[in-house]
PDB file of C-alpha atoms in Angstrom:
ATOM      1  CA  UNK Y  12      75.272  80.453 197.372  1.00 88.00           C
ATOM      2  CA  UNK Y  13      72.822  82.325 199.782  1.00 91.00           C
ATOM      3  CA  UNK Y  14      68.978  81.132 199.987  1.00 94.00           C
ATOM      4  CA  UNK Y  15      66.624  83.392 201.732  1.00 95.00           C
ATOM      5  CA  UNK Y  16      62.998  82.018 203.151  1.00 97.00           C
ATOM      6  CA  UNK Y  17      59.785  82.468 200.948  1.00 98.00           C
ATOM      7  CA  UNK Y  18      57.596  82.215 203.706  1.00 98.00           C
ATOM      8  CA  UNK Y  19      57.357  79.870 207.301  1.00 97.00           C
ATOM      9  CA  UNK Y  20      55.866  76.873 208.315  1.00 96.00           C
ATOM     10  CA  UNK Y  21      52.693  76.765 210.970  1.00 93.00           C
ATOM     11  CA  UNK Y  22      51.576  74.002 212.965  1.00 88.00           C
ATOM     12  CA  UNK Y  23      50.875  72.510 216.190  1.00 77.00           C
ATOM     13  CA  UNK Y  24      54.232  70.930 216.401  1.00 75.00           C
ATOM     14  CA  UNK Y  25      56.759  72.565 218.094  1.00 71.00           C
ATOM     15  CA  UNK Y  26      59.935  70.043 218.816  1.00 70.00           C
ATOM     16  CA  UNK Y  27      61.526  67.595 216.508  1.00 65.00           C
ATOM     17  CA  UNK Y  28      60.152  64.379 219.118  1.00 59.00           C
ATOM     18  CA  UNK Y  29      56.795  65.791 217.590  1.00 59.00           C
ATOM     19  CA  UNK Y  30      57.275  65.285 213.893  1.00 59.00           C
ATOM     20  CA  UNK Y  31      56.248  62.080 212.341  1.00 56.00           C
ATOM     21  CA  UNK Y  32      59.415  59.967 210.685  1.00 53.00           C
ATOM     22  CA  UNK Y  33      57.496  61.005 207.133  1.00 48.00           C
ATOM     23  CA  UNK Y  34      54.978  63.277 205.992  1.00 45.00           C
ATOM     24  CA  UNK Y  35      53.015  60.622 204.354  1.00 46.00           C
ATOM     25  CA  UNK Y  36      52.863  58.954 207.871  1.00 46.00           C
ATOM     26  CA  UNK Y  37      50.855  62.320 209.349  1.00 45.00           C
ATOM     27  CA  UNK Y  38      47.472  61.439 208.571  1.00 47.00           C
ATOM     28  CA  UNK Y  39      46.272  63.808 211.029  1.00 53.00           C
ATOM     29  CA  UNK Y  40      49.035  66.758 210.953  1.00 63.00           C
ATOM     30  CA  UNK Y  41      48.167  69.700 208.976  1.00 81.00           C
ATOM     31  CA  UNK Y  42      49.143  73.284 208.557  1.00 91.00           C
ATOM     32  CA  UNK Y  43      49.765  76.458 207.108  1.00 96.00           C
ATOM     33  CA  UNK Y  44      52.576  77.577 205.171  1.00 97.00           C
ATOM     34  CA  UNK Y  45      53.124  81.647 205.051  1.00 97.00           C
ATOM     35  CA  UNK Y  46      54.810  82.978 202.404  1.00 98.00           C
ATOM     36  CA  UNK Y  47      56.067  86.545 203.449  1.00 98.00           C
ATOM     37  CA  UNK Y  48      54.700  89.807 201.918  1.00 97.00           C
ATOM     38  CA  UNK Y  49      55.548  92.266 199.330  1.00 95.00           C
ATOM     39  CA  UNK Y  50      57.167  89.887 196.722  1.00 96.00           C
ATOM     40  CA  UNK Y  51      54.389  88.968 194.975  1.00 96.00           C
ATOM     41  CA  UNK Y  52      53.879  85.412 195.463  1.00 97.00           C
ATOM     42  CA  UNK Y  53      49.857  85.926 195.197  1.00 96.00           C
ATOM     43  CA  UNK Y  54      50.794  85.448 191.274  1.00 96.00           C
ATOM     44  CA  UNK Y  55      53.717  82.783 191.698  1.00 97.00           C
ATOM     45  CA  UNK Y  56      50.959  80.801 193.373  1.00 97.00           C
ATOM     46  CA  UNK Y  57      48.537  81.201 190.723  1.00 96.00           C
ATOM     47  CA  UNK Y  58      47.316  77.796 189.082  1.00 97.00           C
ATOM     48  CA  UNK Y  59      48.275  75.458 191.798  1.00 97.00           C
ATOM     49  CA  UNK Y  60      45.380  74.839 193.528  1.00 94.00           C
ATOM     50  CA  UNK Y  61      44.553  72.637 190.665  1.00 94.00           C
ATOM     51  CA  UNK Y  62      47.358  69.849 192.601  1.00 96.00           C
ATOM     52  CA  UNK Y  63      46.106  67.653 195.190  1.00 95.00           C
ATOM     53  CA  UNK Y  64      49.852  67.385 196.152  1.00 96.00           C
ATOM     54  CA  UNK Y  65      53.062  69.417 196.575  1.00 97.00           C
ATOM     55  CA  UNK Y  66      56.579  69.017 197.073  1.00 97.00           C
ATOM     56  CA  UNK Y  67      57.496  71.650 199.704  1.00 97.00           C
ATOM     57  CA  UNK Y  68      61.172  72.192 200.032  1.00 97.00           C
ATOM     58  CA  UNK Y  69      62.549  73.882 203.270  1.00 96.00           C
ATOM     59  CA  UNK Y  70      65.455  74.148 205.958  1.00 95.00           C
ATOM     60  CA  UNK Y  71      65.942  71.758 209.160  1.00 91.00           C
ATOM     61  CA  UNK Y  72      66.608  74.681 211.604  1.00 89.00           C
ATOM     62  CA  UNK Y  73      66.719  73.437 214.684  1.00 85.00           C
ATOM     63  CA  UNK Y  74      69.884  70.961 214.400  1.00 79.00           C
ATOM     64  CA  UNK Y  75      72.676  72.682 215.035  1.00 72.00           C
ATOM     65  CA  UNK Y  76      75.549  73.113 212.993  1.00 72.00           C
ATOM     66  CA  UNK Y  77      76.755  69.463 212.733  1.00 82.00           C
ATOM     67  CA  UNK Y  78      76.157  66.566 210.336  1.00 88.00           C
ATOM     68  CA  UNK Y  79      76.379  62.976 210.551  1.00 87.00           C
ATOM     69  CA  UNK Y  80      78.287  60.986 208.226  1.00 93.00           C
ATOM     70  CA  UNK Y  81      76.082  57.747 209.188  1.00 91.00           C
ATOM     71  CA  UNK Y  82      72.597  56.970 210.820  1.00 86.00           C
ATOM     72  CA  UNK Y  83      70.744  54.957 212.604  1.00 83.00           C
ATOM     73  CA  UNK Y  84      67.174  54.573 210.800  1.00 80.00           C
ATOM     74  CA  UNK Y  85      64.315  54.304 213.079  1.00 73.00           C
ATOM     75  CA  UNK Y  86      63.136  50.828 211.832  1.00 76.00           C
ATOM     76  CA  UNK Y  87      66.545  48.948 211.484  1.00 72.00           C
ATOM     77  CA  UNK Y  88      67.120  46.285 208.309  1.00 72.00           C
ATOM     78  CA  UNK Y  89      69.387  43.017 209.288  1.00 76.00           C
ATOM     79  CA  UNK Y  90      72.317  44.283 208.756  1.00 79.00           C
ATOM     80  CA  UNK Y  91      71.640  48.157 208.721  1.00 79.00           C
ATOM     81  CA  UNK Y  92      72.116  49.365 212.153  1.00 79.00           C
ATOM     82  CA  UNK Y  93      73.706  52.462 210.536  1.00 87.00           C
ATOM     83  CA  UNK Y  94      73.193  53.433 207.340  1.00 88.00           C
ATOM     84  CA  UNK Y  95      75.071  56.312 205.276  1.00 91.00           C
ATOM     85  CA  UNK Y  96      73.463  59.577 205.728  1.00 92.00           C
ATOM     86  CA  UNK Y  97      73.315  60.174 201.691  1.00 92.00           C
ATOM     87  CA  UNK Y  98      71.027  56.337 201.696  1.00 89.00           C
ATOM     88  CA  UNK Y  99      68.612  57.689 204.634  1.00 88.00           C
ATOM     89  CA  UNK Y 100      66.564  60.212 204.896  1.00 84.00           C
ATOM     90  CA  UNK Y 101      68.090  61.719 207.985  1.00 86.00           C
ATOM     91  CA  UNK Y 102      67.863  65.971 209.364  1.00 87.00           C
ATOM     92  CA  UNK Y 103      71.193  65.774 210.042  1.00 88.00           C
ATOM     93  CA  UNK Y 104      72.547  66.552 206.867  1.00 91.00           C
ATOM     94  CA  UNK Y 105      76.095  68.883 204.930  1.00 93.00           C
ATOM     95  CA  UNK Y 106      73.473  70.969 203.986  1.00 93.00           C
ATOM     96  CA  UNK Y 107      70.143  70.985 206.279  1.00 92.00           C
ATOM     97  CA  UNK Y 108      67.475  70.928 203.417  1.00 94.00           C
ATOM     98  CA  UNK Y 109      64.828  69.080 203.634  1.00 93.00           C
ATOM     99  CA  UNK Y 110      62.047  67.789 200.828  1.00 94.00           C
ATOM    100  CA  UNK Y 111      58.178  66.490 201.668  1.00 93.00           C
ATOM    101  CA  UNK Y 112      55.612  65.601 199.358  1.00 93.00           C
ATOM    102  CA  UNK Y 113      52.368  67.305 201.317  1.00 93.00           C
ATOM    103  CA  UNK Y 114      48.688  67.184 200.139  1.00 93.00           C
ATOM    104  CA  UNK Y 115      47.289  70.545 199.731  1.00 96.00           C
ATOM    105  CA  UNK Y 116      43.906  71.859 200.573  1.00 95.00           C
ATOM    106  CA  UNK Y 117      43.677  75.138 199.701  1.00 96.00           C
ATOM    107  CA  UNK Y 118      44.855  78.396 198.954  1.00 97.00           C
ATOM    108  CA  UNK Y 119      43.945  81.386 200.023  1.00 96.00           C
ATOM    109  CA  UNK Y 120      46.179  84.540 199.581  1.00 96.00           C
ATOM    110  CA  UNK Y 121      49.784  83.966 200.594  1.00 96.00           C
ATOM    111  CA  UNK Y 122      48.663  81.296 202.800  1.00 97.00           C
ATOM    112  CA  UNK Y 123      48.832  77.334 201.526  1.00 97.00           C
ATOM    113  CA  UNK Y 124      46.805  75.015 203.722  1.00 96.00           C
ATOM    114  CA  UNK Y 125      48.241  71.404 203.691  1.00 95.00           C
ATOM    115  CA  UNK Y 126      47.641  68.170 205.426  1.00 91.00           C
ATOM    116  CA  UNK Y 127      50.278  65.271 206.139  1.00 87.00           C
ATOM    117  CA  UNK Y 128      53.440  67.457 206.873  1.00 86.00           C
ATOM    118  CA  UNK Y 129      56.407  66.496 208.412  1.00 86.00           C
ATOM    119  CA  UNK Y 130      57.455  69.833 209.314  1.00 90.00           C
ATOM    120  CA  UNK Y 131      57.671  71.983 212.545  1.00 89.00           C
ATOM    121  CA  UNK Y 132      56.589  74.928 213.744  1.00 90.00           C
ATOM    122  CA  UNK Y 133      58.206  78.067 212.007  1.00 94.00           C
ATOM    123  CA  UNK Y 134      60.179  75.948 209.593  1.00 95.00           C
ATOM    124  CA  UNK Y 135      61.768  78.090 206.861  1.00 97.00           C
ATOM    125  CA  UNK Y 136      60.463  77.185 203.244  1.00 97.00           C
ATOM    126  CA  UNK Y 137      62.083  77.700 200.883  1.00 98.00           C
ATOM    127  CA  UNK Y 138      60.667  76.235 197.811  1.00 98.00           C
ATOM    128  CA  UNK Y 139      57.039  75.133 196.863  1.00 98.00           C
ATOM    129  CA  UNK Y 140      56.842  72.294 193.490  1.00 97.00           C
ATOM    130  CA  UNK Y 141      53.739  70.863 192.090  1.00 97.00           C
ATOM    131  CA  UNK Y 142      53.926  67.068 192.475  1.00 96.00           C
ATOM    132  CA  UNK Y 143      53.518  65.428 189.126  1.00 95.00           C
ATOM    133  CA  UNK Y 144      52.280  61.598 189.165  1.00 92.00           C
ATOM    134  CA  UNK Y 145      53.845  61.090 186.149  1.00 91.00           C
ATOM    135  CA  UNK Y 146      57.247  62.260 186.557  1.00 92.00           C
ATOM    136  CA  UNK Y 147      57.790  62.368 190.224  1.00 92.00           C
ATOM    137  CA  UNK Y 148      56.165  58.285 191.229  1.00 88.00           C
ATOM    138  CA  UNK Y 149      58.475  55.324 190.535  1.00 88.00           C
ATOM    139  CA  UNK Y 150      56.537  52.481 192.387  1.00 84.00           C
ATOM    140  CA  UNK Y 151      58.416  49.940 191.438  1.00 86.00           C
ATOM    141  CA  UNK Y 152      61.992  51.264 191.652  1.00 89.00           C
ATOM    142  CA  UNK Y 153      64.294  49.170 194.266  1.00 87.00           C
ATOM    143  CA  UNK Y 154      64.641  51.071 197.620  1.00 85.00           C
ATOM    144  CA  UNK Y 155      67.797  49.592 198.441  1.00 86.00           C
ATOM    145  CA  UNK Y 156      67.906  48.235 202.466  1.00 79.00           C
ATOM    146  CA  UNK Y 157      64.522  49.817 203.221  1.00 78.00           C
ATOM    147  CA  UNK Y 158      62.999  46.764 201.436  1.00 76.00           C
ATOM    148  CA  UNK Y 159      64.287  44.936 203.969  1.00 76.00           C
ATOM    149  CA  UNK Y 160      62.730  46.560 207.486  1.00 70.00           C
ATOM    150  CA  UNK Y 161      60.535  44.637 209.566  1.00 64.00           C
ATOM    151  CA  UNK Y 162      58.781  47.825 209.937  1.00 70.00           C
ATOM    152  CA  UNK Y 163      55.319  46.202 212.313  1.00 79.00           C
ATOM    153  CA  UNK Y 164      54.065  49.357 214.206  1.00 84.00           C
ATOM    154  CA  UNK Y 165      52.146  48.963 217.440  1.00 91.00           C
ATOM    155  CA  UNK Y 166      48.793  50.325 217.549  1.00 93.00           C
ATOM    156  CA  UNK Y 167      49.155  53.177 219.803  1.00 94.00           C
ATOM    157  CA  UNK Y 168      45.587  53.774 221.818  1.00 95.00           C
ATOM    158  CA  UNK Y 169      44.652  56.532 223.862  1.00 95.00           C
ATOM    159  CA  UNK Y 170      42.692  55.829 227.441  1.00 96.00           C
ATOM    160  CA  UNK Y 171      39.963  58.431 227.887  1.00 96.00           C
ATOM    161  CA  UNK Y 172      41.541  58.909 230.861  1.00 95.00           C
ATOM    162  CA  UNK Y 173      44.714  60.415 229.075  1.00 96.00           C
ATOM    163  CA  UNK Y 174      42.778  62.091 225.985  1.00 95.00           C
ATOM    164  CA  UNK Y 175      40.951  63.929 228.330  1.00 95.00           C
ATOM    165  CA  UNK Y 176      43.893  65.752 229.986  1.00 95.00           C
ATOM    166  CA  UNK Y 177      45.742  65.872 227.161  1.00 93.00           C
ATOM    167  CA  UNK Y 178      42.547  67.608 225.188  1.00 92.00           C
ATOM    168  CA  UNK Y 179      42.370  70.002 227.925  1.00 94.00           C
ATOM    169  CA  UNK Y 180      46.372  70.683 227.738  1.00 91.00           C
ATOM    170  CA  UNK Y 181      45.924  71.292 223.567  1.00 87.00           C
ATOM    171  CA  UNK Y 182      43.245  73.604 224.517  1.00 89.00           C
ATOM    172  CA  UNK Y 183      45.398  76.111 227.293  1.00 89.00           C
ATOM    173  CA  UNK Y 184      47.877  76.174 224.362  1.00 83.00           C
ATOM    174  CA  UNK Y 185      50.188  73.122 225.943  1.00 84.00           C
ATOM    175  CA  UNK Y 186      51.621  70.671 223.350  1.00 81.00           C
ATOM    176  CA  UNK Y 187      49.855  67.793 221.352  1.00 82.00           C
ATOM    177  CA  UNK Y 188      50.551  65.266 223.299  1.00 88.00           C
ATOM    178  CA  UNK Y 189      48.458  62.827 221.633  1.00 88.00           C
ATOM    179  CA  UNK Y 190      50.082  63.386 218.451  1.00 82.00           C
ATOM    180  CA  UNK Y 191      53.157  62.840 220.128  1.00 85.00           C
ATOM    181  CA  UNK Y 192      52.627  59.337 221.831  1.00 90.00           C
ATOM    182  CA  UNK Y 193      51.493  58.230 218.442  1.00 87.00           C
ATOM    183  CA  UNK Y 194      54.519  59.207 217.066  1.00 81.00           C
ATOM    184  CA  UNK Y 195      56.837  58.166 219.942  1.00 86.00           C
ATOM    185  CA  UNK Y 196      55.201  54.693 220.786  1.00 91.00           C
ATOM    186  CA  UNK Y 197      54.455  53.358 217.407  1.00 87.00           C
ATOM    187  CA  UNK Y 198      58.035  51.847 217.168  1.00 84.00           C
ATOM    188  CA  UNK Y 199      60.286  50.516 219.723  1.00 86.00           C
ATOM    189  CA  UNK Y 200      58.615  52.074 222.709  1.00 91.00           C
ATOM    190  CA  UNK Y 201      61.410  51.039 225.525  1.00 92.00           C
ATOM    191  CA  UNK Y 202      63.813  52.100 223.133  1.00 87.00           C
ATOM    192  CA  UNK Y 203      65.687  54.947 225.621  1.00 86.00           C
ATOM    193  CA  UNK Y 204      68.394  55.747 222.680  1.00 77.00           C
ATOM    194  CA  UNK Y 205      65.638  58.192 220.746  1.00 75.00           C
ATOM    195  CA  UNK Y 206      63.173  58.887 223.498  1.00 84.00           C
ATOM    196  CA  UNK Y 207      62.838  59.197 226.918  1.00 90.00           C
ATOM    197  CA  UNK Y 208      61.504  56.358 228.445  1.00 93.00           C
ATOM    198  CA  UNK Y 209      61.719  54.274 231.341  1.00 93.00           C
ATOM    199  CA  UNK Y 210      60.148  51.150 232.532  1.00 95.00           C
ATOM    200  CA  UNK Y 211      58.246  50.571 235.531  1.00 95.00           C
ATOM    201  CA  UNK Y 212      60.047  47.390 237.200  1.00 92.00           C
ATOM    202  CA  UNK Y 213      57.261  46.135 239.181  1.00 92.00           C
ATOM    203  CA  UNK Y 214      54.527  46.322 236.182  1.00 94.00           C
ATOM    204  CA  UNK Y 215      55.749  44.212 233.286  1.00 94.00           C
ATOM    205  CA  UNK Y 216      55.303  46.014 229.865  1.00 95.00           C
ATOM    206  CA  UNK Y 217      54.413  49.455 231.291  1.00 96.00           C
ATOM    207  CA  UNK Y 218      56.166  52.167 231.130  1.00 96.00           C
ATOM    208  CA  UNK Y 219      56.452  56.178 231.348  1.00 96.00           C
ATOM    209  CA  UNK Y 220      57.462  58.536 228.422  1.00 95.00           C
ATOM    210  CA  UNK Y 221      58.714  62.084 229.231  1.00 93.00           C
ATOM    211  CA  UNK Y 222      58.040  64.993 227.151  1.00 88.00           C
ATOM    212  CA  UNK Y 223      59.618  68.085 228.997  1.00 86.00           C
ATOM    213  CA  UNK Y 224      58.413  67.662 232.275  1.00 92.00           C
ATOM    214  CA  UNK Y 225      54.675  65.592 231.484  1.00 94.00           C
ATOM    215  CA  UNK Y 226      54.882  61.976 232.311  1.00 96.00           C
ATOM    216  CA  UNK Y 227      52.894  59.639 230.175  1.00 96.00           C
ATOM    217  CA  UNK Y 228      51.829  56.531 231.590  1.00 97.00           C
ATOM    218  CA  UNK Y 229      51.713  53.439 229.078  1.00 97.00           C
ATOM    219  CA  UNK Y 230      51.192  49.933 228.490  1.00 97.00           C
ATOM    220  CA  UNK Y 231      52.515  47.504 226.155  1.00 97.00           C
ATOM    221  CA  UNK Y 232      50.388  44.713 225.255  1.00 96.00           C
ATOM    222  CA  UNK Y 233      52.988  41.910 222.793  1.00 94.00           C
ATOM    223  CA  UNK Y 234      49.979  39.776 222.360  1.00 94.00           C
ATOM    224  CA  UNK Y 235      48.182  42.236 220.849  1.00 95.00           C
ATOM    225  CA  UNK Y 236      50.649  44.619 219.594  1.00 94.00           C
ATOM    226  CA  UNK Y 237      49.622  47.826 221.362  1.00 96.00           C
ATOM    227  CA  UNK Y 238      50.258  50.648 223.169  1.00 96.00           C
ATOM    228  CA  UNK Y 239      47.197  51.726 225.730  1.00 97.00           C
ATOM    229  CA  UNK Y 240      48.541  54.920 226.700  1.00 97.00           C
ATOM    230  CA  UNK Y 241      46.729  55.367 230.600  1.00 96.00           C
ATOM    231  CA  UNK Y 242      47.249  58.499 231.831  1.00 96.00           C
ATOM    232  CA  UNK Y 243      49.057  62.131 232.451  1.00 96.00           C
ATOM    233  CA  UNK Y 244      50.935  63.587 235.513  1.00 95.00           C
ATOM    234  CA  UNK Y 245      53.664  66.317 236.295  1.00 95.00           C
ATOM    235  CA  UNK Y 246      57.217  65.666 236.314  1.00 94.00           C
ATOM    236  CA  UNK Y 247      57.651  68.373 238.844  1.00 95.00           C
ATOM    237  CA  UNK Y 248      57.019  68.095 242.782  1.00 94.00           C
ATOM    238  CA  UNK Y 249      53.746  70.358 244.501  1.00 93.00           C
ATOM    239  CA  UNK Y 250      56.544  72.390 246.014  1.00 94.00           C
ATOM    240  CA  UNK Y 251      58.832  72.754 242.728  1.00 94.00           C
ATOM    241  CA  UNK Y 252      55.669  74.053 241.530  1.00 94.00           C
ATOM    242  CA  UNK Y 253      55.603  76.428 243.956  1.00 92.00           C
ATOM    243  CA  UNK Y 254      58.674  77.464 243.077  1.00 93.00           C
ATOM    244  CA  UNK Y 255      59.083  81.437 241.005  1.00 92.00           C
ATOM    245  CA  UNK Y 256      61.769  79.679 238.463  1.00 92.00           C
ATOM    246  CA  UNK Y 257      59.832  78.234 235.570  1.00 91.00           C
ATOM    247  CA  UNK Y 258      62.670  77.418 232.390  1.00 85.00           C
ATOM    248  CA  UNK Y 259      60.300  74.754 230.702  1.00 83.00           C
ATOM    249  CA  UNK Y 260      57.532  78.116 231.086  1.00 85.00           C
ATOM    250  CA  UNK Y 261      55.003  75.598 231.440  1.00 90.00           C
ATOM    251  CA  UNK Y 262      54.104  75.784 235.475  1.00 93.00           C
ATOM    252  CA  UNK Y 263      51.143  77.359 234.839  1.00 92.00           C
ATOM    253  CA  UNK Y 264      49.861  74.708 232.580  1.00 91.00           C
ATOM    254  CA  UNK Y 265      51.018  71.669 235.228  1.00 94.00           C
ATOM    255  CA  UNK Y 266      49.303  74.205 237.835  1.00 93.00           C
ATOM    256  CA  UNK Y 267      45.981  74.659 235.597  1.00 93.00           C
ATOM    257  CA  UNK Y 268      45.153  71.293 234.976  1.00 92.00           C
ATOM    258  CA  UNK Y 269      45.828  70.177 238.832  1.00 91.00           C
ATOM    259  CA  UNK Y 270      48.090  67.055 237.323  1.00 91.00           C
ATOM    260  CA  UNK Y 271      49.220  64.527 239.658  1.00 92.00           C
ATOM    261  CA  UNK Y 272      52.396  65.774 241.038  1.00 93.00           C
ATOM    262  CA  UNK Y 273      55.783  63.598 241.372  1.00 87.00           C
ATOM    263  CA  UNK Y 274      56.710  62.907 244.834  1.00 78.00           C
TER     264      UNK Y 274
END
């Protein structure tokens, strides 16, 4: 069996850290999806825009080769620290296909514009479904050790400090960072196993996440349950910046917004 691509994904998330754990969880992630030229699909598309939602079926391309017979699900039941890969919803899959259920906006051309998607930048698709309410929503059905998560999310805050520089990075091109922390912080935020993170010893409950070579500056409140995410700096030194190599190709961006350096 060979599948070839009807079209790509295109957002503003570019690395797998920056992909919410479900599509229904990105509120505020949307998108385009491409479908490629000269085959037509301007008729294949034809009646759909009358769905407020979609099943969009495509390829996790940027895991390798490998697949994991177990996993460890982000919120953990008692008793689930692993769970079989064919009871979770996890990328690393025999076959890397992956399914989300994405609420369209519009069509126009080849081009679908949708809003709470999971998916990455340049994600292969390879198959677009109407989503039937009828047919496709089983409210009731058991879900099996998911009913029994303790799923609590912290609410994840940005200082205007931090949405400042991190508005300034979105707007030289630079990553979402926002979106990011939101994604990163909401659950377990010290945990080092899925993220890095580190804590600051001499501040109790703070701590700083790296993305590539930004380091974000947070605070965990328990009392409250939240994250105040402070501030921005560079991971790299003034004179590493000074420095021709660039492998992360992001010097310019560290240089451009004149981020505190590391020392």
């Amino acid at each position: 069996m060979q599948f070839s691509p009807i079209g790509f994904f295109r957002g503003k998330a570019f690395r797998k850290y920056d992909a919410p754990r479900q599509a229904v969880y990105a509120h505020e992630v949307s998108g385009v999806v491409e479908l490629l030229p000269g085959q037509n699909y301007e008729q294949a598309l034809r009646d759909l825009d009358g769905f407020e939602r979609i099943w969009i079926v495509f390829v996790f391309d940027r895991n390798g080769s490998h697949w994991r017979t177990t996993t460890r699900p982000p919120i953990e039941a008692p008793g689930h620290r692993r769970v079989g890969t064919f009871a979770s919803r996890s990328p690393y899959r025999p076959n890397p296909i992956g399914l989300s259920c994405v609420r369209l906006v519009g069509i126009k051309g080849r081009r679908l514009f949708i809003e709470e998607s999971d998916l990455l930048d340049g994600t292969p698709v390879l198959d677009i479904k109407p989503y039937l309410p009828a047919a496709d929503s089983f409210p009731h059905a058991r879900a099996g050790w998911v009913e029994e998560q303790q799923a609590n999310p912290y609410a994840v805050e940005c200082s205007p400090r931090f949405s400042e520089s991190a508005g300034q990075l979105l707007a030289l091109g630079g990553p979402d960072l926002v979106g990011t922390v939101r994604t990163q912080l909401a659950y377990h935020p010290f945990d080092g196993s899925r993220k890095r993170v580190a804590p600051i010893p001499e501040e109790p409950g703070a701590g700083i996440l790296s993305i590539r070579m930004f380091r974000i500056r947070f605070q965990v409140d328990e009392a409250s349950h939240t994250v105040c995410v402070r501030s921005l700096a560079s991971g790299y030194s003034a004179d590493e910046l000074l420095e021709p190599d660039d492998p992360y190709n992001d010097k310019e961006l560290h240089r451009r917004l004149q981020l505190p350096t590391r020392s």
